[in-house]
Coordinates of C-alpha atoms in Angstrom, one line a residue:
M1 CA 7.8 1.5 34.8
G2 CA 4.9 0.5 37.1
A3 CA 2.5 -2.5 36.6
S4 CA 0.1 -0.4 34.6
G5 CA 2.9 0.8 32.4
N6 CA 4.0 -2.8 31.8
A7 CA 0.5 -3.8 30.9
Y8 CA 0.2 -0.9 28.5
F9 CA 3.4 -1.9 26.8
R10 CA 2.4 -5.6 26.5
D11 CA -1.1 -4.9 25.2
N12 CA -0.1 -2.1 22.7
F13 CA 3.3 -3.2 21.4
M14 CA 4.2 -6.8 22.0
S15 CA 1.1 -8.1 20.1
N16 CA 2.6 -6.7 16.9
V17 CA 4.7 -9.1 14.7
V18 CA 7.2 -8.3 12.0
V19 CA 7.8 -11.0 9.4
V20 CA 11.1 -10.9 7.4
G21 CA 13.1 -13.3 5.3
S22 CA 16.4 -14.4 6.8
Q23 CA 18.1 -15.5 3.6
W24 CA 18.0 -14.3 0.0
G25 CA 14.2 -14.2 -0.2
D26 CA 11.8 -16.9 -1.5
E27 CA 11.8 -18.5 2.0
G28 CA 8.1 -19.2 1.9
K29 CA 6.8 -16.0 3.6
G30 CA 3.5 -16.1 1.8
K31 CA 2.2 -19.1 3.6
I32 CA 3.4 -18.0 7.0
V33 CA 2.1 -14.5 6.6
D34 CA -1.3 -15.9 5.6
W35 CA -1.2 -18.2 8.6
L36 CA -0.4 -15.3 10.9
S37 CA -2.8 -12.9 9.2
E38 CA -5.8 -14.8 10.5
R39 CA -4.6 -13.8 14.0
A40 CA -3.9 -10.1 13.0
D41 CA -6.3 -7.2 12.4
V42 CA -4.0 -5.2 10.1
V43 CA -1.3 -6.4 7.6
V44 CA 1.3 -3.9 6.5
R45 CA 3.8 -3.9 3.6
F46 CA 6.7 -1.7 4.5
Q47 CA 9.4 -1.9 1.7
G48 CA 10.1 -3.1 -1.8
G49 CA 7.8 -3.1 -4.7
H50 CA 6.2 -5.5 -7.2
N51 CA 9.6 -7.3 -7.6
A52 CA 8.7 -9.5 -4.7
G53 CA 6.0 -12.2 -4.9
H54 CA 4.0 -14.1 -2.3
T55 CA 2.0 -17.2 -3.2
L56 CA -1.0 -17.9 -0.9
V57 CA -3.0 -21.1 -1.0
V58 CA -6.3 -20.6 0.8
G59 CA -8.6 -23.5 0.5
N60 CA -8.7 -24.6 -3.1
K61 CA -7.6 -21.2 -4.4
T62 CA -4.1 -19.9 -5.1
Y63 CA -3.4 -16.2 -5.0
K64 CA -0.2 -14.6 -6.3
L65 CA 0.5 -11.2 -4.8
S66 CA 3.2 -8.7 -5.5
L67 CA 2.2 -5.4 -4.1
L68 CA -0.9 -6.1 -2.0
P69 CA -0.4 -7.2 1.6
S70 CA -1.3 -10.9 2.1
G71 CA -4.1 -10.0 4.5
V72 CA -6.3 -8.6 1.8
V73 CA -7.5 -12.1 0.7
R74 CA -9.0 -12.7 4.1
E75 CA -12.3 -11.1 5.0
G76 CA -12.3 -8.5 7.8
K77 CA -8.6 -7.7 7.5
L78 CA -7.1 -4.3 6.7
G79 CA -4.2 -4.3 4.2
V80 CA -1.8 -1.3 4.3
I81 CA 0.9 -0.3 1.8
G82 CA 3.3 1.9 3.7
N83 CA 5.5 4.8 2.6
G84 CA 8.6 2.6 2.4
V85 CA 7.1 0.7 -0.6
V86 CA 7.6 2.0 -4.2
I87 CA 4.3 1.5 -6.1
D88 CA 3.8 0.9 -9.8
P89 CA 0.2 2.1 -10.0
W90 CA -0.5 0.3 -13.2
A91 CA 0.8 -3.0 -11.7
L92 CA -1.3 -2.4 -8.6
R93 CA -4.4 -1.7 -10.7
D94 CA -3.9 -5.0 -12.6
E95 CA -3.3 -6.9 -9.4
I96 CA -6.5 -5.6 -7.9
A97 CA -8.3 -6.6 -11.0
R98 CA -6.9 -10.1 -11.0
L99 CA -8.0 -10.6 -7.4
G100 CA -11.4 -9.3 -8.3
E101 CA -11.7 -12.1 -10.9
Q102 CA -10.9 -14.6 -8.2
G103 CA -13.7 -13.2 -6.0
V104 CA -11.6 -10.9 -3.7
A105 CA -13.0 -7.4 -3.8
I106 CA -10.4 -4.7 -3.0
T107 CA -12.0 -1.5 -1.7
A108 CA -11.0 1.4 0.6
E109 CA -12.5 -0.7 3.4
N110 CA -9.7 -3.3 3.2
L111 CA -6.8 -1.5 1.5
R112 CA -5.1 1.8 2.3
I113 CA -2.0 3.3 0.6
A114 CA 0.3 5.8 2.2
E115 CA -0.1 9.2 0.7
N116 CA 3.7 9.7 0.8
A117 CA 4.6 6.5 -1.0
T118 CA 6.8 6.9 -4.1
L119 CA 5.4 5.9 -7.5
I120 CA 7.2 3.8 -10.1
L121 CA 6.8 5.4 -13.5
P122 CA 7.1 3.8 -17.0
L123 CA 10.4 5.6 -17.4
H124 CA 11.8 3.8 -14.3
R125 CA 11.0 0.5 -15.8
E126 CA 12.7 1.5 -19.1
L127 CA 15.8 2.8 -17.3
D128 CA 16.1 -0.3 -15.2
A129 CA 16.1 -2.6 -18.3
I130 CA 18.4 -0.3 -20.3
R131 CA 21.0 -0.2 -17.6
E132 CA 20.9 -3.9 -16.8
E133 CA 21.3 -4.9 -20.4
A134 CA 24.2 -2.4 -20.8
A135 CA 25.9 -3.8 -17.8
G136 CA 26.9 -7.0 -19.6
A137 CA 28.9 -9.3 -17.3
G138 CA 28.3 -6.7 -14.5
K139 CA 24.6 -7.4 -14.2
I140 CA 23.3 -7.4 -10.7
G141 CA 20.1 -9.4 -11.4
T142 CA 17.5 -6.7 -11.2
T143 CA 13.9 -7.7 -12.1
K144 CA 13.8 -4.7 -14.5
R145 CA 10.6 -3.5 -12.9
G146 CA 11.8 0.0 -12.1
I147 CA 12.3 -0.5 -8.3
G148 CA 15.9 0.8 -8.1
P149 CA 15.4 3.9 -10.3
A150 CA 12.3 4.8 -8.3
Y151 CA 14.2 4.6 -5.0
E152 CA 16.9 6.7 -6.6
D153 CA 14.4 9.4 -7.4
K154 CA 13.0 9.2 -3.9
V155 CA 16.4 9.9 -2.2
G156 CA 17.1 12.4 -5.0
R157 CA 14.0 14.3 -3.9
R158 CA 12.5 14.4 -7.3
A159 CA 10.0 11.5 -6.9
I160 CA 6.3 11.7 -7.7
R161 CA 4.3 10.4 -4.8
V162 CA 0.8 9.1 -4.4
M163 CA -0.5 12.4 -3.0
D164 CA 0.8 14.2 -6.1
L165 CA -1.9 12.6 -8.2
Q166 CA -4.5 14.4 -6.2
N167 CA -3.6 17.9 -7.5
L168 CA -3.1 17.8 -11.2
S169 CA -2.5 21.6 -11.3
T170 CA 0.8 21.2 -9.4
L171 CA 1.7 17.8 -11.0
K172 CA 3.0 19.3 -14.2
G173 CA 5.8 21.1 -12.5
K174 CA 6.8 17.9 -10.7
V175 CA 6.8 16.0 -14.0
E176 CA 9.1 18.6 -15.5
R177 CA 11.4 18.4 -12.6
I178 CA 11.8 14.6 -12.8
L179 CA 12.2 14.7 -16.5
T180 CA 15.0 17.2 -16.3
H181 CA 17.0 14.4 -14.6
H182 CA 15.7 11.5 -16.6
N183 CA 16.0 13.0 -20.1
A184 CA 19.6 13.9 -19.4
L185 CA 20.2 10.2 -18.5
R186 CA 18.3 9.0 -21.6
R187 CA 20.3 11.3 -23.9
G188 CA 23.5 9.9 -22.5
L189 CA 22.3 6.4 -23.0
G190 CA 21.2 7.1 -26.6
Q191 CA 17.5 6.8 -25.8
P192 CA 14.7 9.1 -26.9
E193 CA 13.5 11.7 -24.4
V194 CA 10.2 11.3 -22.6
G195 CA 7.6 14.1 -23.3
A196 CA 6.2 15.9 -20.3
E197 CA 2.7 15.9 -21.7
E198 CA 2.9 12.1 -22.3
L199 CA 3.9 11.4 -18.8
F200 CA 1.3 13.8 -17.4
E201 CA -1.5 12.1 -19.3
Q202 CA -0.4 8.7 -18.1
L203 CA -0.5 9.8 -14.5
S204 CA -3.8 11.6 -15.0
E205 CA -5.3 8.4 -16.4
I206 CA -4.1 6.2 -13.6
A207 CA -4.9 8.6 -10.7
P208 CA -8.6 7.5 -10.3
S209 CA -7.5 3.9 -9.8
I210 CA -5.2 4.7 -6.9
L211 CA -6.5 7.7 -5.1
P212 CA -9.6 6.0 -3.5
Y213 CA -7.2 4.0 -1.3
M214 CA -4.9 6.9 -0.3
D215 CA -4.6 7.6 3.5
T216 CA -2.3 9.1 6.1
V217 CA -1.0 5.7 7.0
W218 CA 1.2 6.7 10.0
S219 CA -1.9 8.2 11.7
L220 CA -4.1 5.2 10.8
L221 CA -1.6 2.8 12.3
D222 CA -1.2 4.9 15.4
Q223 CA -4.9 4.8 15.9
C224 CA -5.0 1.0 15.3
R225 CA -2.3 0.5 17.9
R226 CA -4.2 2.7 20.4
E227 CA -7.3 0.6 19.8
G228 CA -5.3 -2.5 20.7
K229 CA -5.4 -4.0 17.2
R230 CA -2.9 -6.6 16.2
I231 CA -0.6 -5.4 13.4
L232 CA 1.4 -7.7 11.2
F233 CA 4.3 -6.1 9.3
E234 CA 5.0 -8.1 6.2
G235 CA 8.5 -7.9 4.7
A236 CA 9.6 -8.7 1.2
Q237 CA 12.7 -10.4 -0.1
G238 CA 15.3 -11.4 2.6
A239 CA 18.0 -10.0 4.9
M240 CA 20.9 -10.9 2.5
L241 CA 19.3 -8.6 -0.1
D242 CA 19.3 -5.6 2.3
I243 CA 20.8 -2.6 0.7
D244 CA 23.2 -2.1 3.7
H245 CA 23.6 -5.5 5.2
G246 CA 23.2 -7.8 2.2
T247 CA 25.6 -9.1 -0.5
Y248 CA 26.1 -5.6 -2.0
P249 CA 25.9 -4.8 -4.9
F250 CA 23.8 -7.9 -5.6
V251 CA 21.0 -6.7 -3.4
T252 CA 17.6 -5.0 -3.7
S253 CA 17.2 -1.2 -3.4
S254 CA 15.6 -1.1 0.1
N255 CA 16.3 -2.1 3.6
T256 CA 14.7 -5.6 4.1
I257 CA 15.5 -6.1 7.8
A258 CA 13.0 -5.6 10.6
G259 CA 14.0 -2.1 11.5
Q260 CA 12.6 -0.9 8.2
A261 CA 9.1 -1.9 9.4
A262 CA 9.1 1.2 11.6
T263 CA 10.5 3.7 9.0
G264 CA 8.6 2.2 6.1
S265 CA 5.2 2.5 7.8
G266 CA 5.5 5.6 10.0
V267 CA 5.4 3.9 13.4
G268 CA 8.0 4.1 16.2
P269 CA 10.5 1.3 16.7
G270 CA 8.9 0.5 20.0
T271 CA 5.7 -0.5 18.1
L272 CA 7.6 -3.6 16.7
G273 CA 7.2 -6.4 19.2
Y274 CA 8.1 -9.9 17.9
V275 CA 10.3 -10.4 14.8
L276 CA 9.8 -13.7 13.0
G277 CA 12.5 -14.7 10.5
I278 CA 11.2 -17.0 7.7
T279 CA 14.0 -19.5 7.0
K280 CA 14.1 -22.2 4.4
A281 CA 15.5 -25.6 5.5
Y282 CA 18.1 -25.2 2.7
T283 CA 19.3 -22.2 0.7
T284 CA 18.2 -20.6 -2.6
R285 CA 19.1 -17.5 -4.5
V286 CA 17.8 -15.9 -7.7
G287 CA 20.0 -14.0 -10.0
S288 CA 23.7 -13.0 -9.7
G289 CA 25.8 -12.7 -6.6
P290 CA 27.8 -14.8 -4.1
F291 CA 26.3 -18.1 -2.8
P292 CA 28.9 -20.0 -0.7
T293 CA 26.8 -23.2 -0.3
E294 CA 25.5 -23.4 -3.9
Q295 CA 25.3 -26.9 -5.3
E296 CA 25.8 -26.8 -9.1
N297 CA 25.3 -30.5 -9.3
D298 CA 22.7 -33.3 -8.9
I299 CA 22.0 -32.2 -5.3
G300 CA 21.2 -28.6 -6.4
E301 CA 19.0 -30.0 -9.2
K302 CA 17.2 -32.3 -6.8
L303 CA 16.5 -29.5 -4.3
G304 CA 15.2 -27.2 -7.1
Q305 CA 12.9 -29.8 -8.6
R306 CA 11.5 -31.0 -5.3
G307 CA 11.1 -27.5 -3.9
H308 CA 9.6 -26.1 -7.2
E309 CA 12.2 -23.3 -7.1
F310 CA 11.0 -20.8 -9.6
G311 CA 10.3 -17.2 -8.9
T312 CA 6.7 -16.2 -8.2
V313 CA 7.0 -12.9 -10.1
T314 CA 9.7 -13.6 -12.7
G315 CA 9.6 -17.4 -13.2
R316 CA 13.4 -17.4 -13.0
K317 CA 15.0 -20.7 -11.8
R318 CA 16.5 -20.4 -8.4
R319 CA 20.0 -21.5 -7.5
C320 CA 20.0 -24.1 -4.7
G321 CA 22.4 -25.2 -2.0
W322 CA 22.8 -26.5 1.5
F323 CA 21.7 -24.6 4.6
D324 CA 24.1 -21.7 5.5
A325 CA 23.9 -21.3 9.3
V326 CA 26.6 -18.6 9.3
M327 CA 24.5 -16.4 7.0
V328 CA 21.2 -17.0 8.9
R329 CA 22.9 -16.3 12.3
Q330 CA 24.2 -13.0 10.9
A331 CA 20.7 -12.1 9.6
I332 CA 19.2 -12.9 13.1
R333 CA 21.7 -10.5 14.7
T334 CA 21.4 -7.6 12.3
G335 CA 17.6 -8.0 12.1
G336 CA 16.8 -8.5 15.8
I337 CA 15.0 -11.8 14.9
T338 CA 13.2 -13.3 17.9
A339 CA 12.6 -16.8 16.4
I340 CA 12.3 -18.4 13.0
A341 CA 9.7 -20.2 11.0
L342 CA 11.4 -23.1 9.3
T343 CA 9.9 -23.9 5.9
K344 CA 10.2 -26.6 3.2
L345 CA 11.6 -29.3 5.6
D346 CA 9.8 -31.9 3.5
V347 CA 12.1 -31.1 0.5
L348 CA 14.9 -32.7 2.4
D349 CA 13.1 -36.1 2.8
G350 CA 15.0 -39.0 1.4
F351 CA 18.5 -37.5 1.4
D352 CA 21.1 -40.0 2.7
E353 CA 23.0 -37.2 4.3
L354 CA 22.6 -33.4 4.8
K355 CA 25.2 -30.7 5.1
I356 CA 25.1 -27.5 7.0
C357 CA 27.6 -24.7 6.6
V358 CA 29.0 -24.0 10.1
G359 CA 31.8 -21.6 9.1
Y360 CA 33.8 -20.1 6.2
D361 CA 37.3 -20.4 5.1
L362 CA 38.7 -17.1 3.6
D363 CA 42.1 -17.4 2.1
G364 CA 43.0 -20.2 4.5
K365 CA 41.7 -18.4 7.6
P366 CA 38.5 -19.3 9.5
L367 CA 35.7 -16.8 9.5
D368 CA 32.4 -16.8 11.4
R369 CA 30.6 -14.2 9.4
L370 CA 29.8 -13.2 5.8
P371 CA 32.3 -10.5 5.0
A372 CA 31.0 -7.1 3.6
S373 CA 33.5 -7.0 0.8
Q374 CA 32.3 -8.1 -2.6
G375 CA 35.7 -9.7 -3.4
A376 CA 35.8 -11.6 -0.1
Q377 CA 32.3 -12.8 -0.4
A378 CA 33.2 -14.3 -3.8
R379 CA 36.2 -16.1 -2.2
V380 CA 34.8 -17.6 1.0
K381 CA 34.5 -21.4 1.0
P382 CA 32.0 -23.2 3.2
V383 CA 33.0 -25.4 6.1
Y384 CA 30.4 -28.2 6.4
E385 CA 29.1 -30.4 9.1
T386 CA 27.5 -33.5 7.9
L387 CA 24.3 -35.0 9.4
E388 CA 22.5 -38.2 8.7
G389 CA 19.4 -37.8 6.6
W390 CA 16.1 -39.5 7.0
Q391 CA 14.1 -41.9 4.8
G392 CA 10.7 -41.3 6.3
T393 CA 8.5 -38.4 5.3
T394 CA 8.0 -35.0 7.0
Q395 CA 5.4 -33.9 4.4
G396 CA 2.2 -32.9 6.1
A397 CA 3.4 -33.4 9.6
R398 CA 1.5 -31.3 12.2
S399 CA 3.3 -32.3 15.4
W400 CA 6.9 -33.2 16.5
A401 CA 5.7 -36.8 17.0
D402 CA 5.0 -37.0 13.3
L403 CA 8.6 -36.3 12.3
P404 CA 11.4 -38.8 11.8
A405 CA 14.0 -38.7 14.6
Q406 CA 16.7 -37.5 12.3
A407 CA 14.5 -34.7 11.0
V408 CA 14.1 -33.5 14.6
K409 CA 17.8 -33.7 15.2
Y410 CA 18.4 -31.6 12.0
V411 CA 16.0 -28.9 13.3
R412 CA 17.5 -28.9 16.7
R413 CA 21.0 -28.5 15.3
L414 CA 19.9 -25.6 13.2
E415 CA 18.6 -23.9 16.3
E416 CA 21.9 -24.3 18.1
L417 CA 23.9 -23.0 15.1
I418 CA 21.8 -19.9 14.4
G419 CA 21.2 -18.9 18.0
A420 CA 17.4 -18.7 17.7
P421 CA 14.5 -21.1 18.4
V422 CA 12.0 -22.4 15.8
A423 CA 8.6 -21.0 16.5
L424 CA 6.8 -22.6 13.5
L425 CA 7.8 -25.5 11.3
S426 CA 6.2 -25.7 7.8
T427 CA 6.0 -29.2 6.2
S428 CA 4.2 -28.5 3.0
P429 CA 2.6 -25.6 1.0
E430 CA -0.7 -26.4 2.7
R431 CA -1.6 -23.8 5.3
D432 CA -2.5 -26.2 8.0
D433 CA 0.6 -28.4 7.6
T434 CA 2.4 -26.4 10.2
I435 CA 3.8 -27.4 13.6
L436 CA 3.3 -24.5 16.1
V437 CA 5.8 -24.3 18.8
H438 CA 4.7 -21.0 20.1
D439 CA 2.4 -18.3 18.6
P440 CA 4.2 -15.0 17.9
F441 CA 1.1 -13.1 18.7
E442 CA 0.8 -14.7 22.1
D443 CA 4.4 -14.5 23.1

């Protein structure tokens, strides 16, 4: 490739950034995405649904987003919901209304939705709840918002998509097709069937609230790329909830690693430039599933209370534990993460000592990765390295010089263990309390 080709690649691809979680979600992506969105022109959601939540603090206002890309709260930014997202149109309508009450107007000028995105229907929510309740001890921790059943219909090729709301004359046939499957399921579960006319009327009613935002997103993003606009791809949840690479079956129903940014928005993989993995300075998890470093003791309680560890969407209490370097290193490798943004370092202020998981013990044998088997994941025991804590405060620090020496040592040791540098360091929920090592958009 000649000099002009290198310049074209740099200008049109490397300025794009993908943000993903490197743990089990809840890593603090909202603040980092908001911080980055000021530097971006377009912010794209590419997977998941309204089971994920981002909390943004802008000035003296707090915004809680589930479906909308974080960029929509900033003037002059275009928010895009890609085809990889499953959309509950009623939840989206309500979220748009809530933002409107906070003074953020959502219009076709600042929000576009992929025409080929799959819709979450009321029957998906009902099925999700019915099956989770029936699972008893086998529950996987779903949010009961219909995400999984909607993805099942997508791959089963019977989904109703955004574009289907545009032509009501053909919608009835698609409603009947999806109900052939769902009513059989409902009969087997002892539930009443869903009437085709009822579902058709629900979709007809919601269509005008969604269709104004519909667009051919893959083409839109291609045009943005050609115009040299900076695109920020915003992931939801975390790498260990990935349907393929996570702690299966205690995972979400989509791919959460960076590669999904291409598939879930209709751009080529070469469009993805820099991958930033949001990483909490300790570890949390919501719901069921393995958690090798979990602290079901006073330490876990202290981390949870100081970190305000409750889900943005569900309000569920998060399980808390020490930093798991083995898991994050694995997420970095499977996700192609360039660097990490380390969040919530201030929660560790005041601990006499801190532990980091540097390996696992599986049935008496050392292991340097999280195994794929559900049984093995449940049996692994963490191997810890202990570091001295710090009594000073990191809260609000905006430069390395503001950090206690032991806090700097902790961060540097994490970098060594996970095999990736820290690009940003967050020291409080406040947007400006961030230490910038290097700007992903300028790298």
